[in-house]
Structures are given as structure tokens and as C-alpha cells.
mmCIF file of C-alpha atoms in Angstrom:
data_model
loop_
_atom_site.group_PDB
_atom_site.id
_atom_site.type_symbol
_atom_site.label_atom_id
_atom_site.label_comp_id
_atom_site.label_asym_id
_atom_site.label_seq_id
_atom_site.Cartn_x
_atom_site.Cartn_y
_atom_site.Cartn_z
ATOM 1 C CA MET N 1 22.904 29.459 -22.524
ATOM 2 C CA LEU N 2 22.528 25.774 -21.546
ATOM 3 C CA VAL N 3 18.811 26.259 -20.944
ATOM 4 C CA LYS N 4 18.317 27.785 -24.378
ATOM 5 C CA LEU N 5 20.400 25.040 -26.006
ATOM 6 C CA ALA N 6 18.494 22.308 -24.141
ATOM 7 C CA TRP N 7 15.134 23.757 -25.215
ATOM 8 C CA ARG N 8 16.212 23.812 -28.865
ATOM 9 C CA ASN N 9 17.593 20.274 -28.659
ATOM 10 C CA LEU N 10 14.210 18.973 -27.519
ATOM 11 C CA TRP N 11 12.402 20.175 -30.605
ATOM 12 C CA ARG N 12 14.955 18.783 -33.027
ATOM 13 C CA GLN N 13 13.274 15.443 -32.382
ATOM 14 C CA LYS N 14 9.688 16.478 -31.688
ATOM 15 C CA ARG N 15 8.222 12.984 -31.956
ATOM 16 C CA ARG N 16 10.709 11.521 -29.473
ATOM 17 C CA THR N 17 10.192 14.393 -27.033
ATOM 18 C CA LEU N 18 6.411 14.195 -27.204
ATOM 19 C CA LEU N 19 6.334 10.398 -26.858
ATOM 20 C CA THR N 20 8.529 10.558 -23.759
ATOM 21 C CA ALA N 21 6.439 13.346 -22.239
ATOM 22 C CA LEU N 22 3.202 11.503 -23.046
ATOM 23 C CA SER N 23 4.424 8.324 -21.376
ATOM 24 C CA LEU N 24 5.056 10.351 -18.223
ATOM 25 C CA ALA N 25 1.696 12.088 -18.593
ATOM 26 C CA LEU N 26 -0.093 8.744 -18.955
ATOM 27 C CA ALA N 27 1.568 7.357 -15.827
ATOM 28 C CA LEU N 28 0.669 10.511 -13.899
ATOM 29 C CA PHE N 29 -2.940 10.463 -15.096
ATOM 30 C CA LEU N 30 -3.501 6.777 -14.335
ATOM 31 C CA SER N 31 -1.888 6.942 -10.915
ATOM 32 C CA LEU N 32 -3.700 10.159 -9.969
ATOM 33 C CA PHE N 33 -7.052 8.786 -11.170
ATOM 34 C CA MET N 34 -6.535 5.534 -9.291
ATOM 35 C CA ARG N 35 -5.389 7.181 -6.057
ATOM 36 C CA SER N 36 -8.205 9.782 -6.201
ATOM 37 C CA MET N 37 -10.713 6.974 -6.663
ATOM 38 C CA GLN N 38 -9.237 4.935 -3.813
ATOM 39 C CA GLU N 39 -8.910 7.764 -1.314
ATOM 40 C CA GLY N 40 -12.310 9.173 -2.274
ATOM 41 C CA SER N 41 -13.925 5.815 -1.729
ATOM 42 C CA TYR N 42 -12.191 5.364 1.627
ATOM 43 C CA GLN N 43 -13.129 8.802 2.900
ATOM 44 C CA HIS N 44 -16.718 8.493 1.720
ATOM 45 C CA ASN N 45 -17.242 5.134 3.360
ATOM 46 C CA ILE N 46 -15.488 6.145 6.567
ATOM 47 C CA ASP N 47 -17.542 9.332 6.799
ATOM 48 C CA ASN N 48 -20.784 7.611 5.806
ATOM 49 C CA SER N 49 -20.311 4.750 8.222
ATOM 50 C CA ALA N 50 -19.257 7.107 11.018
ATOM 51 C CA ARG N 51 -22.287 9.337 10.643
ATOM 52 C CA PHE N 52 -24.723 6.432 10.836
ATOM 53 C CA SER N 53 -22.992 4.440 13.534
ATOM 54 C CA THR N 54 -19.910 5.252 15.563
ATOM 55 C CA GLY N 55 -18.830 8.784 14.665
ATOM 56 C CA LEU N 56 -15.232 9.595 13.821
ATOM 57 C CA VAL N 57 -14.259 9.972 17.495
ATOM 58 C CA GLN N 58 -16.040 8.822 20.611
ATOM 59 C CA LEU N 59 -15.739 9.787 24.247
ATOM 60 C CA SER N 60 -16.829 7.022 26.595
ATOM 61 C CA HIS N 61 -16.297 5.634 30.065
ATOM 62 C CA PRO N 62 -12.873 3.922 30.381
ATOM 63 C CA ASP N 63 -14.571 0.522 30.794
ATOM 64 C CA PHE N 64 -17.284 0.904 28.165
ATOM 65 C CA ALA N 65 -15.159 -0.344 25.244
ATOM 66 C CA GLN N 66 -14.756 -3.733 26.919
ATOM 67 C CA SER N 67 -17.989 -4.042 28.827
ATOM 68 C CA GLN N 68 -20.438 -2.373 26.397
ATOM 69 C CA SER N 69 -22.486 -2.080 29.577
ATOM 70 C CA ILE N 70 -25.149 0.496 30.315
ATOM 71 C CA GLU N 71 -23.467 0.791 33.738
ATOM 72 C CA ASP N 72 -20.473 2.668 32.279
ATOM 73 C CA LEU N 73 -21.748 6.162 31.538
ATOM 74 C CA LEU N 74 -20.624 9.759 31.088
ATOM 75 C CA PRO N 75 -22.442 12.953 32.150
ATOM 76 C CA GLN N 76 -24.664 14.702 29.624
ATOM 77 C CA THR N 77 -23.773 18.172 30.846
ATOM 78 C CA ASP N 78 -22.332 21.328 29.310
ATOM 79 C CA HIS N 79 -19.627 21.361 31.973
ATOM 80 C CA PHE N 80 -18.370 17.957 30.822
ATOM 81 C CA ILE N 81 -18.392 18.567 27.071
ATOM 82 C CA SER N 82 -17.408 22.252 26.976
ATOM 83 C CA PRO N 83 -13.609 21.544 26.781
ATOM 84 C CA ALA N 84 -14.135 19.503 23.599
ATOM 85 C CA MET N 85 -16.236 22.288 22.095
ATOM 86 C CA THR N 86 -13.272 24.651 22.243
ATOM 87 C CA LEU N 87 -11.107 22.488 19.959
ATOM 88 C CA PRO N 88 -10.733 23.497 16.310
ATOM 89 C CA HIS N 89 -11.976 21.209 13.523
ATOM 90 C CA VAL N 90 -14.703 19.705 15.757
ATOM 91 C CA SER N 91 -17.791 20.107 13.613
ATOM 92 C CA TYR N 92 -20.336 18.068 15.602
ATOM 93 C CA LEU N 93 -20.813 16.962 19.211
ATOM 94 C CA LEU N 94 -23.669 14.578 19.861
ATOM 95 C CA PRO N 95 -24.722 12.714 23.023
ATOM 96 C CA ARG N 96 -25.960 9.178 22.490
ATOM 97 C CA ILE N 97 -27.239 6.191 24.383
ATOM 98 C CA GLU N 98 -25.930 3.066 22.659
ATOM 99 C CA SER N 99 -26.962 -0.302 23.974
ATOM 100 C CA PHE N 100 -28.400 -3.619 22.957
ATOM 101 C CA ALA N 101 -31.827 -5.088 23.471
ATOM 102 C CA LEU N 102 -34.043 -7.921 22.385
ATOM 103 C CA ALA N 103 -36.699 -6.656 19.980
ATOM 104 C CA SER N 104 -39.833 -8.669 19.460
ATOM 105 C CA ALA N 105 -43.066 -8.349 17.551
ATOM 106 C CA GLY N 106 -45.627 -11.125 17.578
ATOM 107 C CA GLU N 107 -43.758 -14.418 17.598
ATOM 108 C CA ARG N 108 -40.594 -13.015 16.070
ATOM 109 C CA SER N 109 -37.634 -11.585 17.939
ATOM 110 C CA LYS N 110 -34.126 -10.359 17.149
ATOM 111 C CA GLY N 111 -31.198 -8.781 18.934
ATOM 112 C CA VAL N 112 -30.929 -5.122 17.970
ATOM 113 C CA MET N 113 -28.725 -2.128 18.594
ATOM 114 C CA VAL N 114 -30.638 0.667 20.282
ATOM 115 C CA ILE N 115 -29.439 4.220 19.705
ATOM 116 C CA GLY N 116 -30.906 7.105 21.661
ATOM 117 C CA VAL N 117 -30.308 10.403 19.846
ATOM 118 C CA LEU N 118 -31.344 14.021 19.798
ATOM 119 C CA PRO N 119 -33.414 13.763 16.589
ATOM 120 C CA GLU N 120 -32.950 17.283 15.228
ATOM 121 C CA GLN N 121 -29.187 17.335 15.843
ATOM 122 C CA GLU N 122 -28.785 13.782 14.576
ATOM 123 C CA ASP N 123 -30.622 14.616 11.371
ATOM 124 C CA GLU N 124 -28.425 17.664 10.838
ATOM 125 C CA TYR N 125 -25.353 15.471 11.376
ATOM 126 C CA SER N 126 -26.225 12.380 9.382
ATOM 127 C CA GLY N 127 -29.209 13.440 7.293
ATOM 128 C CA ILE N 128 -30.966 10.401 8.678
ATOM 129 C CA ALA N 129 -34.441 11.754 7.886
ATOM 130 C CA SER N 130 -33.600 11.400 4.187
ATOM 131 C CA LYS N 131 -33.343 7.635 4.706
ATOM 132 C CA LEU N 132 -37.038 7.370 5.562
ATOM 133 C CA VAL N 133 -38.843 5.015 3.211
ATOM 134 C CA ALA N 134 -42.094 4.969 5.202
ATOM 135 C CA GLY N 135 -43.723 6.958 8.003
ATOM 136 C CA GLU N 136 -42.361 10.100 9.664
ATOM 137 C CA PHE N 137 -39.222 11.165 11.463
ATOM 138 C CA ILE N 138 -39.227 11.213 15.274
ATOM 139 C CA THR N 139 -39.120 14.380 17.376
ATOM 140 C CA HIS N 140 -37.461 15.143 20.713
ATOM 141 C CA ASP N 141 -40.580 14.405 22.783
ATOM 142 C CA ASP N 142 -41.802 11.422 20.779
ATOM 143 C CA GLN N 143 -42.696 8.113 22.408
ATOM 144 C CA SER N 144 -42.106 6.278 19.118
ATOM 145 C CA VAL N 145 -39.133 4.690 17.371
ATOM 146 C CA LEU N 146 -37.540 4.349 13.955
ATOM 147 C CA ILE N 147 -36.335 0.971 12.691
ATOM 148 C CA GLY N 148 -34.240 -0.223 9.769
ATOM 149 C CA GLU N 149 -35.981 -1.664 6.711
ATOM 150 C CA GLY N 150 -34.158 -4.975 7.085
ATOM 151 C CA LEU N 151 -35.273 -5.229 10.704
ATOM 152 C CA ALA N 152 -38.837 -4.343 9.719
ATOM 153 C CA GLN N 153 -38.839 -7.227 7.237
ATOM 154 C CA THR N 154 -37.371 -9.637 9.787
ATOM 155 C CA LEU N 155 -39.983 -8.772 12.404
ATOM 156 C CA ALA N 156 -42.786 -8.242 9.832
ATOM 157 C CA LEU N 157 -43.369 -4.705 11.065
ATOM 158 C CA SER N 158 -44.720 -1.629 9.317
ATOM 159 C CA VAL N 159 -45.491 1.940 10.334
ATOM 160 C CA GLY N 160 -47.982 2.073 13.212
ATOM 161 C CA ASP N 161 -47.144 -1.408 14.501
ATOM 162 C CA GLU N 162 -45.730 -1.901 17.977
ATOM 163 C CA ILE N 163 -42.339 -3.266 18.930
ATOM 164 C CA VAL N 164 -41.180 -4.479 22.329
ATOM 165 C CA LEU N 165 -37.655 -3.709 23.515
ATOM 166 C CA TYR N 166 -36.324 -5.728 26.388
ATOM 167 C CA GLY N 167 -32.896 -5.498 27.999
ATOM 168 C CA GLN N 168 -30.893 -4.562 31.080
ATOM 169 C CA GLY N 169 -31.081 -1.042 32.451
ATOM 170 C CA TYR N 170 -28.835 1.074 34.663
ATOM 171 C CA ARG N 171 -27.749 -0.519 37.965
ATOM 172 C CA GLY N 172 -29.467 -3.826 37.296
ATOM 173 C CA GLN N 173 -32.892 -2.452 36.530
ATOM 174 C CA THR N 174 -34.980 -4.092 33.864
ATOM 175 C CA ALA N 175 -35.324 -2.111 30.660
ATOM 176 C CA ALA N 176 -38.585 -2.884 28.921
ATOM 177 C CA GLY N 177 -40.877 -0.834 26.781
ATOM 178 C CA LEU N 178 -43.577 -1.052 24.147
ATOM 179 C CA TYR N 179 -43.221 1.503 21.349
ATOM 180 C CA ARG N 180 -45.003 2.392 18.167
ATOM 181 C CA VAL N 181 -43.007 2.322 14.943
ATOM 182 C CA LYS N 182 -43.205 5.851 13.562
ATOM 183 C CA GLY N 183 -40.937 5.369 10.567
ATOM 184 C CA VAL N 184 -38.858 2.880 8.598
ATOM 185 C CA LEU N 185 -35.340 3.781 7.465
ATOM 186 C CA HIS N 186 -33.303 2.328 4.662
ATOM 187 C CA PHE N 187 -29.546 2.265 5.223
ATOM 188 C CA PRO N 188 -27.155 1.520 2.359
ATOM 189 C CA LEU N 189 -25.100 -0.597 4.762
ATOM 190 C CA ALA N 190 -26.909 -3.897 5.152
ATOM 191 C CA ALA N 191 -25.415 -4.606 8.589
ATOM 192 C CA LEU N 192 -26.983 -1.417 9.941
ATOM 193 C CA ASP N 193 -30.252 -1.882 8.108
ATOM 194 C CA LYS N 194 -30.951 -5.170 9.868
ATOM 195 C CA GLN N 195 -30.296 -4.148 13.437
ATOM 196 C CA LEU N 196 -30.768 -0.444 14.188
ATOM 197 C CA VAL N 197 -33.529 1.026 16.331
ATOM 198 C CA TYR N 198 -33.537 4.809 16.864
ATOM 199 C CA LEU N 199 -35.206 6.423 19.868
ATOM 200 C CA PRO N 200 -35.329 10.031 21.043
ATOM 201 C CA LEU N 201 -32.608 10.406 23.687
ATOM 202 C CA PRO N 202 -35.012 11.226 26.583
ATOM 203 C CA LEU N 203 -37.003 8.086 25.731
ATOM 204 C CA ALA N 204 -33.840 5.955 25.685
ATOM 205 C CA GLN N 205 -32.757 7.410 29.040
ATOM 206 C CA THR N 206 -36.148 6.500 30.443
ATOM 207 C CA LEU N 207 -35.955 2.988 28.968
ATOM 208 C CA TYR N 208 -32.547 2.320 30.512
ATOM 209 C CA SER N 209 -33.108 4.488 33.632
ATOM 210 C CA THR N 210 -29.836 6.355 33.098
ATOM 211 C CA GLY N 211 -31.023 9.851 34.068
ATOM 212 C CA ALA N 212 -28.949 12.684 32.563
ATOM 213 C CA GLN N 213 -26.169 10.366 31.446
ATOM 214 C CA VAL N 214 -25.103 8.923 28.110
ATOM 215 C CA THR N 215 -22.926 6.051 26.974
ATOM 216 C CA THR N 216 -20.995 8.088 24.415
ATOM 217 C CA TRP N 217 -20.313 11.530 23.113
ATOM 218 C CA VAL N 218 -19.836 11.382 19.349
ATOM 219 C CA LEU N 219 -17.512 13.892 17.732
ATOM 220 C CA HIS N 220 -17.050 14.652 14.066
ATOM 221 C CA SER N 221 -14.263 16.556 12.365
ATOM 222 C CA ASP N 222 -14.373 18.529 9.152
ATOM 223 C CA GLU N 223 -11.016 16.997 8.169
ATOM 224 C CA LEU N 224 -10.405 13.257 8.323
ATOM 225 C CA SER N 225 -6.658 13.815 8.361
ATOM 226 C CA ARG N 226 -7.053 15.774 11.640
ATOM 227 C CA ILE N 227 -8.414 12.784 13.571
ATOM 228 C CA PRO N 228 -5.088 11.585 15.117
ATOM 229 C CA ALA N 229 -4.275 15.095 16.387
ATOM 230 C CA LEU N 230 -7.848 15.587 17.617
ATOM 231 C CA LYS N 231 -7.746 12.289 19.507
ATOM 232 C CA ALA N 232 -4.485 13.272 21.219
ATOM 233 C CA GLU N 233 -5.873 16.684 22.214
ATOM 234 C CA LEU N 234 -9.042 15.137 23.657
ATOM 235 C CA GLN N 235 -7.088 12.548 25.614
ATOM 236 C CA GLN N 236 -4.936 15.309 27.065
ATOM 237 C CA LEU N 237 -8.024 17.327 28.029
ATOM 238 C CA TYR N 238 -9.937 14.501 29.724
ATOM 239 C CA GLY N 239 -7.057 12.372 31.030
ATOM 240 C CA GLN N 240 -7.631 8.834 32.199
ATOM 241 C CA ASP N 241 -11.259 9.460 33.242
ATOM 242 C CA VAL N 242 -12.451 9.255 29.658
ATOM 243 C CA ASN N 243 -11.606 6.798 26.897
ATOM 244 C CA VAL N 244 -11.054 8.506 23.543
ATOM 245 C CA ARG N 245 -11.348 6.226 20.491
ATOM 246 C CA ASP N 246 -11.112 7.064 16.824
ATOM 247 C CA TRP N 247 -12.903 5.370 13.927
ATOM 248 C CA GLN N 248 -10.084 2.838 13.451
ATOM 249 C CA GLU N 249 -10.653 1.493 16.970
ATOM 250 C CA LEU N 250 -14.433 1.768 16.689
ATOM 251 C CA ALA N 251 -14.598 -0.024 13.323
ATOM 252 C CA PRO N 252 -11.498 -2.253 13.153
ATOM 253 C CA GLU N 253 -12.941 -4.435 10.372
ATOM 254 C CA MET N 254 -13.332 -1.440 8.108
ATOM 255 C CA ALA N 255 -9.860 -0.162 9.030
ATOM 256 C CA GLN N 256 -8.377 -3.562 8.159
ATOM 257 C CA GLN N 257 -10.262 -3.741 4.853
ATOM 258 C CA ILE N 258 -9.036 -0.283 3.906
ATOM 259 C CA THR N 259 -5.441 -1.097 4.863
ATOM 260 C CA MET N 260 -5.442 -4.243 2.721
ATOM 261 C CA ASP N 261 -7.160 -2.548 -0.202
ATOM 262 C CA LYS N 262 -4.816 0.428 0.000
ATOM 263 C CA ALA N 263 -1.766 -1.868 -0.017
ATOM 264 C CA GLY N 264 -3.072 -3.557 -3.180
ATOM 265 C CA GLY N 265 -3.707 -0.205 -4.815
ATOM 266 C CA VAL N 266 -0.256 1.110 -3.966
ATOM 267 C CA PHE N 267 1.301 -2.103 -5.350
ATOM 268 C CA MET N 268 -0.593 -1.675 -8.629
ATOM 269 C CA MET N 269 0.435 1.960 -8.786
ATOM 270 C CA TYR N 270 4.133 1.146 -8.372
ATOM 271 C CA LEU N 271 3.776 -1.707 -10.887
ATOM 272 C CA LEU N 272 2.418 0.826 -13.351
ATOM 273 C CA TYR N 273 5.269 3.187 -12.624
ATOM 274 C CA GLY N 274 7.726 0.296 -13.061
ATOM 275 C CA ILE N 275 6.375 -0.506 -16.548
ATOM 276 C CA VAL N 276 6.417 3.148 -17.538
ATOM 277 C CA GLY N 277 9.860 3.515 -15.973
ATOM 278 C CA PHE N 278 11.400 0.813 -18.200
ATOM 279 C CA GLY N 279 9.995 2.507 -21.284
ATOM 280 C CA LEU N 280 11.189 5.872 -20.100
ATOM 281 C CA PHE N 281 14.666 4.522 -19.314
ATOM 282 C CA ALA N 282 14.942 3.004 -22.794
ATOM 283 C CA THR N 283 13.858 6.256 -24.406
ATOM 284 C CA ILE N 284 16.344 8.395 -22.464
ATOM 285 C CA LEU N 285 19.170 5.922 -23.051
ATOM 286 C CA MET N 286 18.406 5.832 -26.773
ATOM 287 C CA MET N 287 18.211 9.619 -26.801
ATOM 288 C CA THR N 288 21.693 9.742 -25.267
ATOM 289 C CA LEU N 289 23.297 7.016 -27.416
ATOM 290 C CA GLU N 290 22.098 8.339 -30.747
ATOM 291 C CA ARG N 291 23.642 11.709 -29.991
ATOM 292 C CA GLN N 292 27.189 10.416 -29.444
ATOM 293 C CA ARG N 293 28.643 12.274 -32.437
ATOM 294 C CA GLU N 294 26.919 15.482 -31.316
ATOM 295 C CA PHE N 295 28.319 15.088 -27.793
ATOM 296 C CA GLY N 296 31.776 14.297 -29.204
ATOM 297 C CA VAL N 297 31.770 17.476 -31.275
ATOM 298 C CA MET N 298 30.641 19.560 -28.316
ATOM 299 C CA LEU N 299 33.414 18.158 -26.111
ATOM 300 C CA ALA N 300 36.006 18.589 -28.871
ATOM 301 C CA THR N 301 35.051 22.269 -29.216
ATOM 302 C CA GLY N 302 35.696 22.904 -25.519
ATOM 303 C CA LEU N 303 32.473 22.035 -23.671
ATOM 304 C CA GLN N 304 33.344 20.655 -20.249
ATOM 305 C CA ARG N 305 31.953 17.247 -19.288
ATOM 306 C CA HIS N 306 30.021 18.536 -16.287
ATOM 307 C CA LYS N 307 28.381 21.112 -18.560
ATOM 308 C CA LEU N 308 27.343 18.254 -20.859
ATOM 309 C CA MET N 309 25.768 16.525 -17.861
ATOM 310 C CA GLN N 310 23.899 19.704 -16.964
ATOM 311 C CA LEU N 311 22.627 19.976 -20.529
ATOM 312 C CA ILE N 312 21.191 16.442 -20.445
ATOM 313 C CA ILE N 313 19.632 17.059 -17.040
ATOM 314 C CA ILE N 314 17.999 20.293 -18.192
ATOM 315 C CA GLU N 315 16.590 18.545 -21.266
ATOM 316 C CA SER N 316 15.185 15.803 -19.037
ATOM 317 C CA CYS N 317 13.676 18.401 -16.702
ATOM 318 C CA PHE N 318 11.919 20.054 -19.638
ATOM 319 C CA ILE N 319 10.515 16.691 -20.740
ATOM 320 C CA SER N 320 9.383 15.944 -17.179
ATOM 321 C CA LEU N 321 7.754 19.351 -16.857
ATOM 322 C CA LEU N 322 5.980 18.879 -20.168
ATOM 323 C CA GLY N 323 4.782 15.415 -19.098
ATOM 324 C CA VAL N 324 3.526 16.744 -15.751
ATOM 325 C CA ILE N 325 1.664 19.633 -17.390
ATOM 326 C CA ILE N 326 -0.017 17.339 -19.935
ATOM 327 C CA GLY N 327 -0.813 14.769 -17.228
ATOM 328 C CA LEU N 328 -2.399 17.369 -14.926
ATOM 329 C CA ALA N 329 -4.254 19.019 -17.808
ATOM 330 C CA VAL N 330 -5.891 15.673 -18.591
ATOM 331 C CA SER N 331 -6.356 14.570 -14.972
ATOM 332 C CA PHE N 332 -8.104 17.642 -13.560
ATOM 333 C CA PRO N 333 -11.148 17.614 -15.886
ATOM 334 C CA VAL N 334 -11.570 13.824 -15.669
ATOM 335 C CA VAL N 335 -11.189 13.624 -11.882
ATOM 336 C CA GLY N 336 -13.336 16.741 -11.487
ATOM 337 C CA TYR N 337 -16.127 15.212 -13.572
ATOM 338 C CA PHE N 338 -16.213 12.014 -11.523
ATOM 339 C CA TYR N 339 -15.964 14.071 -8.317
ATOM 340 C CA TYR N 340 -19.329 15.644 -9.133
ATOM 341 C CA HIS N 341 -20.719 12.513 -10.837
ATOM 342 C CA PRO N 342 -19.545 9.510 -8.776
ATOM 343 C CA ILE N 343 -19.577 6.102 -10.441
ATOM 344 C CA GLN N 344 -22.668 4.122 -9.377
ATOM 345 C CA LEU N 345 -22.075 0.392 -9.106
ATOM 346 C CA SER N 346 -24.763 -2.164 -9.791
ATOM 347 C CA GLY N 347 -25.307 -5.906 -10.039
ATOM 348 C CA ASP N 348 -22.980 -8.366 -8.309
ATOM 349 C CA THR N 349 -20.336 -5.718 -7.673
ATOM 350 C CA ALA N 350 -22.846 -3.582 -5.779
ATOM 351 C CA GLU N 351 -23.959 -6.615 -3.766
ATOM 352 C CA MET N 352 -20.352 -7.411 -2.900
ATOM 353 C CA MET N 353 -19.760 -3.833 -1.755
ATOM 354 C CA LEU N 354 -22.886 -3.930 0.417
ATOM 355 C CA GLU N 355 -21.769 -7.214 1.976
ATOM 356 C CA MET N 356 -18.473 -5.529 2.837
ATOM 357 C CA GLY N 357 -20.499 -2.793 4.531
ATOM 358 C CA TRP N 358 -19.618 -0.186 1.927
ATOM 359 C CA GLU N 359 -21.993 1.942 -0.126
ATOM 360 C CA PRO N 360 -21.901 0.860 -3.821
ATOM 361 C CA ILE N 361 -20.579 4.084 -5.295
ATOM 362 C CA ILE N 362 -17.048 5.207 -6.168
ATOM 363 C CA PRO N 363 -16.577 8.884 -5.391
ATOM 364 C CA MET N 364 -13.393 10.812 -6.189
ATOM 365 C CA LEU N 365 -11.178 12.809 -3.860
ATOM 366 C CA ILE N 366 -9.634 16.087 -4.972
ATOM 367 C CA SER N 367 -6.570 16.718 -2.839
ATOM 368 C CA ILE N 368 -3.457 18.823 -3.258
ATOM 369 C CA ARG N 369 -1.563 16.194 -1.265
ATOM 370 C CA LEU N 370 -2.353 13.485 -3.821
ATOM 371 C CA VAL N 371 -1.228 15.706 -6.694
ATOM 372 C CA VAL N 372 2.026 16.613 -4.958
ATOM 373 C CA ASP N 373 2.705 12.948 -4.102
ATOM 374 C CA GLN N 374 2.185 11.735 -7.680
ATOM 375 C CA VAL N 375 4.163 14.562 -9.276
ATOM 376 C CA THR N 376 7.013 13.865 -6.847
ATOM 377 C CA ILE N 377 6.977 10.166 -7.797
ATOM 378 C CA VAL N 378 7.061 11.057 -11.519
ATOM 379 C CA LEU N 379 10.025 13.378 -11.011
ATOM 380 C CA MET N 380 11.839 10.757 -8.925
ATOM 381 C CA LEU N 381 11.172 8.160 -11.639
ATOM 382 C CA MET N 382 12.644 10.501 -14.221
ATOM 383 C CA SER N 383 15.699 11.099 -12.020
ATOM 384 C CA ILE N 384 16.323 7.375 -11.544
ATOM 385 C CA CYS N 385 15.976 6.699 -15.274
ATOM 386 C CA LEU N 386 18.511 9.433 -15.947
ATOM 387 C CA LEU N 387 21.336 8.050 -13.775
ATOM 388 C CA TYR N 388 22.722 5.401 -16.145
ATOM 389 C CA PRO N 389 22.535 7.509 -19.345
ATOM 390 C CA LEU N 390 24.337 10.291 -17.462
ATOM 391 C CA TRP N 391 27.070 7.893 -16.386
ATOM 392 C CA ARG N 392 27.461 6.640 -19.959
ATOM 393 C CA ALA N 393 27.641 10.164 -21.328
ATOM 394 C CA TYR N 394 30.166 11.263 -18.680
ATOM 395 C CA HIS N 395 32.523 8.395 -19.656
ATOM 396 C CA LEU N 396 32.201 9.188 -23.332
ATOM 397 C CA SER N 397 35.260 8.245 -25.380
ATOM 398 C CA LEU N 398 35.868 11.354 -27.445
ATOM 399 C CA VAL N 399 37.701 9.573 -30.312
ATOM 400 C CA SER N 400 35.141 6.794 -30.531
ATOM 401 C CA ALA N 401 32.264 9.263 -30.400
ATOM 402 C CA LEU N 402 33.682 11.360 -33.247
ATOM 403 C CA LYS N 403 34.073 8.188 -35.321
ATOM 404 C CA GLY N 404 30.415 7.354 -34.610
ATOM 405 C CA GLY N 405 31.248 4.399 -32.325
ATOM 406 C CA GLU N 406 29.476 3.417 -29.089
ATOM 407 C CA LEU N 407 29.649 5.512 -25.915
#
């Protein structure tokens, strides 16, 4: 009975009901669009950066994080890595040699990061071959290297030229080699573009005299949200003999940037909800005050006060439900469109993003969790706005209400 009465009450004032529902829908749409854009951008940049540099999780020697030394190695054997292969949500496992060297060509030289990889597996993981802007991709048995476009410009190198790598090898040996540049890569992240040199893993092991050992095992997960659990499982499997680090430890600058940016986004979102909340509160209060005579008549004819409260709550729930449905109906097509057609940045904004180490695009994230979070916030906002009008209606003076006075 109360449900039917509440539904009819809503449509006695269609304009008021629709305006209230639309204000909720607008808040839901804006917050969902903003959060989808933020989280999508974070996940894209984390994933993109991880694939071309650190991976989402790394296994390394306990001392490697501090020393970054070629002396601190792990075995490149199936026996060592097989426990990690049994874990769910591990989508890639890649051995790498990661070290530093002095690269020189002619009279120019520069410190570079040398990464020894299994070319076919690395290309499947990161799609690195698609970044080629000149030359060819390396193969497993190649004696050639790939370099970043920024590094090629610094050292004035092109495909077919030779580059010298000089550094420290395993157990104090000298690591030195002369290699032909087989290809030039372009990375969207400027910091990587200016310093990366890719070698086939066997060639890197020969350069640094490591034998069948690697500096890191790179792991990737199909779900970013699974990383903390995956890290804990790996640490339990390998104990203290292996250091397990996630992307937040491997790229602390990016983690800090994301934390700060996320805090700003959340503040703006709650500011938006605050503005909408004041408007919503005023609408609900007005809706309650202007119906004082109606409430007075209902109480005079025998309606109990708690039933009156239930009636107002049901009406508010209908408005909230209507606002949520309209908000989601608008949000899904818009977010879906930008999910498949990410916003491409250009000009100074793109340059700023590149300087931050982020790719200049803004992809969207479609996530049930985001939808549930925003709908929950909208419903909580509605509940908070309802408290004072409910209190005023509960303490309604029957005589004053029937005379048309204030509640």
C-alpha cells in the first residue's frame, strides 16, 4: 500500500521528481566518467611501463635491489621458476639480464641500460617489435642489438652502425663488446627512449659472463588488482632466498605520482558530490515542507508517524533508483565509446605527459567495482540528505500543519 502510494505521490509533481533524479544522475555520470578515466589511465600507464621496463612483479637476488650488481643473480632453470608457473593469474614469465653499461660510438658516449631478453617471448609480452622505426627485430641467435630512437640521436647512430658496450661483468670480469645496430625502437616514454639497449639473452649472458643465470625473472598478471596477493604467494614459495618486488617498489616515482593524482581526483569527486548534495538536500527539504497540509491530513485520518516516515523513505528510494538508472544509461554508452576510442592528447599537454613518463593518451576503464562504488556513494548521499527532512516530518505539529503553518 505504501509503495503504491509513494509511486503515485512522485508523479503528482513530475518536474520536481525528474529534476531531483537528474541531479543524482548527473553526479553519478560525472563521477563515473572521471573515475573511469583516472583508473583507466593509471592501469594503462602501469601496464605499459611494466611491459617495457620492470614488469609488474620481479624475482631477484635478495641483494640485487640495493646493489644493482651483475654479481647478484638467479638461476635460469625450469626447476627454479616452475613453482611460480603453477600460480593462477600469472600470464607471463620472462628471464632477463638487466645491467648498466657505457655505450659509445665515435667520440660520443652515454650511460645506458642494457636488457638481455628472449626476443620472441619479449615481443609476445610487450609487442616491442611494433616499436621499430628502422631496421629489423633481433632473433634469439643474433649478434646485434636494438637501441632507442633517443639514444640513436644522442650517439648519432643508424641501422648498420656499430656500438660499443663497456661495463663490469660477473665476478669482476670486464664486459666489453662491439655490436651492430640491427634496429631502432621508438618508445612513447622518453626516459626509456634515451637509454635502452636490447640484446638477445644469450648475447647478454656472454657479454657479462653470467652463464645460465639472470638478474631478474619478470612476471606479469592478467589482473592488476591481483598483484598484492601474487606477491605474497611468491614470497611464501621462495622464502628469503628470493626478493619479490611489485611495480610500486620497482617504479616508486610512478606510484607516488599516481597516489597524488588519485588523491586530487577523489577530492574533486567528493567536492562534486558535496555541491550536488546541497542541491539535493534543498529539494528534498522543500518537497517535505510544501506537503505539510497533506501530511497533517494523513496523520489526522489515522496514519501512524512511523508509517509516514516509511512513505517518505520509499519515495526517496524511487527517486534514487530513477537517478541511478538514468545515470547508468547515460554513462555506459559514453564510457564505452571512449573505452574503444581513447582520447589522444597533443601539444603541450602531451609533452607534459611524456615528461612525466606517461603515454599521452587517456584510456577508460570499465569495471563493475567502479560502478558499485559510485552507486553506493549516490545512495549514501541520498540517505544523508534525507535525515533532516525525516526528523522535521516526524516532529510535525498536527494542528499547525492542518492550518498550513510550518513543520
